[in-house]
Amino acid sequence: MSTSARIGYATLFKSGNGASPEVFTTLAEVTAITPPAMARDTVDATHNESPGAWREFIAGLKDGGEISLELNFIPGGPAALSITAEMDLDGSLAAKNRQILFPDGSYFSFSGILTSFEPDTPLDDKMAASVTFKVSGKPSLVQA
């Protein structure tokens, strides 16, 4: 049986503008995207009559995780300008609809808050930046 594996080339990161209908703009020069690492808490529900003295757990709250990006850092470029402008947003304005669009047309859809922007300017390599978004609410994986 042959594999269906693909490389990540042509995966895009997009941010919505909040309009109706919403328009999504691709963040330029992204070189790597790490989709959300979703997790669920567990709550210890052990009691004095737990069978065999084994701890018992119940499912707790879920966390959509974080999305991290690596991109080419171009100080006066549109990506750097939009990210630095977004750092000025506060409260509910800081959460924007985002998409990670995969080459097959599938995508992750989520509300995300920009939490970090870390440019790097090494002497002997390209300038790059790391960007992190915190997922707010439930991320959805939409199949093509």
mmCIF file of C-alpha atoms in Angstrom:
data_model
loop_
_atom_site.group_PDB
_atom_site.id
_atom_site.type_symbol
_atom_site.label_atom_id
_atom_site.label_comp_id
_atom_site.label_asym_id
_atom_site.label_seq_id
_atom_site.Cartn_x
_atom_site.Cartn_y
_atom_site.Cartn_z
ATOM 1 C CA MET A 1 0.000 0.000 0.000
ATOM 2 C CA SER A 2 1.393 3.424 -0.902
ATOM 3 C CA THR A 3 1.525 6.285 1.583
ATOM 4 C CA SER A 4 -0.605 9.424 1.601
ATOM 5 C CA ALA A 5 2.106 11.422 3.429
ATOM 6 C CA ARG A 6 2.879 14.939 2.174
ATOM 7 C CA ILE A 7 5.439 17.601 2.867
ATOM 8 C CA GLY A 8 4.337 20.869 4.475
ATOM 9 C CA TYR A 9 5.228 23.024 1.460
ATOM 10 C CA ALA A 10 2.358 25.387 0.493
ATOM 11 C CA THR A 11 0.779 25.372 3.981
ATOM 12 C CA LEU A 12 -0.444 28.904 4.753
ATOM 13 C CA PHE A 13 -1.214 30.845 7.933
ATOM 14 C CA LYS A 14 -4.099 33.312 7.621
ATOM 15 C CA SER A 15 -5.703 35.927 9.884
ATOM 16 C CA GLY A 16 -9.253 37.243 9.585
ATOM 17 C CA ASN A 17 -10.262 40.900 9.545
ATOM 18 C CA GLY A 18 -13.461 40.484 11.598
ATOM 19 C CA ALA A 19 -15.700 41.790 8.784
ATOM 20 C CA SER A 20 -18.828 40.080 7.506
ATOM 21 C CA PRO A 21 -18.102 38.236 5.307
ATOM 22 C CA GLU A 22 -14.683 37.769 6.865
ATOM 23 C CA VAL A 23 -11.613 38.152 4.666
ATOM 24 C CA PHE A 24 -8.483 36.169 5.554
ATOM 25 C CA THR A 25 -5.023 37.488 4.701
ATOM 26 C CA THR A 26 -1.981 35.219 4.371
ATOM 27 C CA LEU A 27 1.001 36.059 6.570
ATOM 28 C CA ALA A 28 3.988 36.446 4.223
ATOM 29 C CA GLU A 29 7.245 34.479 4.217
ATOM 30 C CA VAL A 30 6.256 31.796 6.747
ATOM 31 C CA THR A 31 8.796 28.963 6.749
ATOM 32 C CA ALA A 32 7.331 26.618 9.402
ATOM 33 C CA ILE A 33 3.996 26.196 11.182
ATOM 34 C CA THR A 34 3.321 24.071 14.253
ATOM 35 C CA PRO A 35 -0.456 23.493 14.531
ATOM 36 C CA PRO A 36 -2.197 23.477 17.918
ATOM 37 C CA ALA A 37 -1.231 20.848 20.471
ATOM 38 C CA MET A 38 -4.600 20.276 22.119
ATOM 39 C CA ALA A 39 -4.748 18.891 25.651
ATOM 40 C CA ARG A 40 -7.237 17.957 28.346
ATOM 41 C CA ASP A 41 -6.809 18.273 32.095
ATOM 42 C CA THR A 42 -7.655 15.394 34.369
ATOM 43 C CA VAL A 43 -9.215 15.855 37.795
ATOM 44 C CA ASP A 44 -8.421 13.438 40.590
ATOM 45 C CA ALA A 45 -11.741 11.956 41.754
ATOM 46 C CA THR A 46 -10.223 9.312 44.040
ATOM 47 C CA HIS A 47 -12.191 8.580 47.201
ATOM 48 C CA ASN A 48 -11.842 6.335 50.231
ATOM 49 C CA GLU A 49 -13.660 3.488 48.491
ATOM 50 C CA SER A 50 -11.900 3.643 45.120
ATOM 51 C CA PRO A 51 -11.560 0.027 43.925
ATOM 52 C CA GLY A 52 -8.240 -1.571 44.840
ATOM 53 C CA ALA A 53 -6.875 1.762 46.138
ATOM 54 C CA TRP A 54 -6.367 2.905 42.546
ATOM 55 C CA ARG A 55 -6.665 6.603 41.762
ATOM 56 C CA GLU A 56 -9.681 7.535 39.660
ATOM 57 C CA PHE A 57 -9.860 10.481 37.302
ATOM 58 C CA ILE A 58 -12.509 12.407 35.431
ATOM 59 C CA ALA A 59 -12.037 14.526 32.337
ATOM 60 C CA GLY A 60 -11.402 18.194 33.050
ATOM 61 C CA LEU A 61 -11.187 21.315 30.925
ATOM 62 C CA LYS A 62 -9.701 21.273 27.432
ATOM 63 C CA ASP A 63 -7.036 23.632 26.111
ATOM 64 C CA GLY A 64 -6.582 24.460 22.422
ATOM 65 C CA GLY A 65 -2.852 24.949 22.930
ATOM 66 C CA GLU A 66 -0.588 27.252 20.981
ATOM 67 C CA ILE A 67 0.415 27.715 17.363
ATOM 68 C CA SER A 68 3.992 28.635 16.568
ATOM 69 C CA LEU A 69 5.343 30.062 13.340
ATOM 70 C CA GLU A 70 8.783 30.699 11.948
ATOM 71 C CA LEU A 71 9.122 33.313 9.231
ATOM 72 C CA ASN A 72 11.672 35.332 7.327
ATOM 73 C CA PHE A 73 12.048 38.605 9.233
ATOM 74 C CA ILE A 74 11.869 41.585 6.920
ATOM 75 C CA PRO A 75 11.831 44.635 9.233
ATOM 76 C CA GLY A 76 9.802 46.900 6.913
ATOM 77 C CA GLY A 77 7.780 44.070 5.353
ATOM 78 C CA PRO A 78 4.038 43.510 5.667
ATOM 79 C CA ALA A 79 4.359 40.540 8.055
ATOM 80 C CA ALA A 80 6.496 42.429 10.586
ATOM 81 C CA LEU A 81 4.296 45.509 10.344
ATOM 82 C CA SER A 82 1.034 43.585 10.844
ATOM 83 C CA ILE A 83 2.443 41.586 13.762
ATOM 84 C CA THR A 84 3.822 44.621 15.592
ATOM 85 C CA ALA A 85 0.520 46.473 15.026
ATOM 86 C CA GLU A 86 -1.380 43.491 16.391
ATOM 87 C CA MET A 87 0.676 43.583 19.605
ATOM 88 C CA ASP A 88 -1.051 46.932 20.336
ATOM 89 C CA LEU A 89 -4.523 45.322 20.431
ATOM 90 C CA ASP A 90 -6.069 44.780 23.866
ATOM 91 C CA GLY A 91 -9.011 42.898 25.343
ATOM 92 C CA SER A 92 -11.398 41.184 22.943
ATOM 93 C CA LEU A 93 -9.795 42.977 19.977
ATOM 94 C CA ALA A 94 -6.638 40.880 20.472
ATOM 95 C CA ALA A 95 -8.454 37.620 19.593
ATOM 96 C CA LYS A 96 -8.735 37.151 15.834
ATOM 97 C CA ASN A 97 -10.008 34.315 13.701
ATOM 98 C CA ARG A 98 -7.123 32.344 12.182
ATOM 99 C CA GLN A 99 -6.665 29.523 9.724
ATOM 100 C CA ILE A 100 -3.881 27.105 8.924
ATOM 101 C CA LEU A 101 -4.599 26.078 5.339
ATOM 102 C CA PHE A 102 -3.044 22.791 4.216
ATOM 103 C CA PRO A 103 -2.104 21.959 0.597
ATOM 104 C CA ASP A 104 -5.097 19.596 0.196
ATOM 105 C CA GLY A 105 -7.574 22.373 1.113
ATOM 106 C CA SER A 106 -8.186 21.146 4.681
ATOM 107 C CA TYR A 107 -7.641 23.708 7.420
ATOM 108 C CA PHE A 108 -7.523 24.350 11.137
ATOM 109 C CA SER A 109 -9.855 27.177 12.140
ATOM 110 C CA PHE A 110 -9.511 28.889 15.539
ATOM 111 C CA SER A 111 -9.566 32.132 17.456
ATOM 112 C CA GLY A 112 -6.044 33.087 18.455
ATOM 113 C CA ILE A 113 -4.280 35.795 20.427
ATOM 114 C CA LEU A 114 -0.775 36.872 19.428
ATOM 115 C CA THR A 115 1.380 36.222 22.511
ATOM 116 C CA SER A 116 4.954 36.600 21.287
ATOM 117 C CA PHE A 117 7.034 37.994 18.440
ATOM 118 C CA GLU A 118 10.763 37.250 18.603
ATOM 119 C CA PRO A 119 12.896 38.584 15.729
ATOM 120 C CA ASP A 120 16.449 37.286 15.348
ATOM 121 C CA THR A 121 19.228 38.938 13.337
ATOM 122 C CA PRO A 122 22.220 36.575 13.245
ATOM 123 C CA LEU A 123 25.502 37.783 11.799
ATOM 124 C CA ASP A 124 25.902 34.920 9.320
ATOM 125 C CA ASP A 125 22.381 33.714 8.491
ATOM 126 C CA LYS A 126 19.037 35.065 7.332
ATOM 127 C CA MET A 127 17.002 37.206 9.703
ATOM 128 C CA ALA A 128 14.078 35.225 11.074
ATOM 129 C CA ALA A 129 11.316 35.579 13.636
ATOM 130 C CA SER A 130 9.317 33.267 15.870
ATOM 131 C CA VAL A 131 5.644 34.060 16.441
ATOM 132 C CA THR A 132 3.262 32.389 18.901
ATOM 133 C CA PHE A 133 -0.536 32.478 19.127
ATOM 134 C CA LYS A 134 -2.640 31.169 22.033
ATOM 135 C CA VAL A 135 -5.826 29.395 20.954
ATOM 136 C CA SER A 136 -8.969 30.724 22.616
ATOM 137 C CA GLY A 137 -11.834 28.226 22.552
ATOM 138 C CA LYS A 138 -12.120 25.125 20.411
ATOM 139 C CA PRO A 139 -9.983 24.731 17.273
ATOM 140 C CA SER A 140 -11.678 22.901 14.404
ATOM 141 C CA LEU A 141 -10.064 20.750 11.734
ATOM 142 C CA VAL A 142 -12.141 21.154 8.565
ATOM 143 C CA GLN A 143 -11.651 18.452 5.920
ATOM 144 C CA ALA A 144 -11.382 19.410 2.250
#
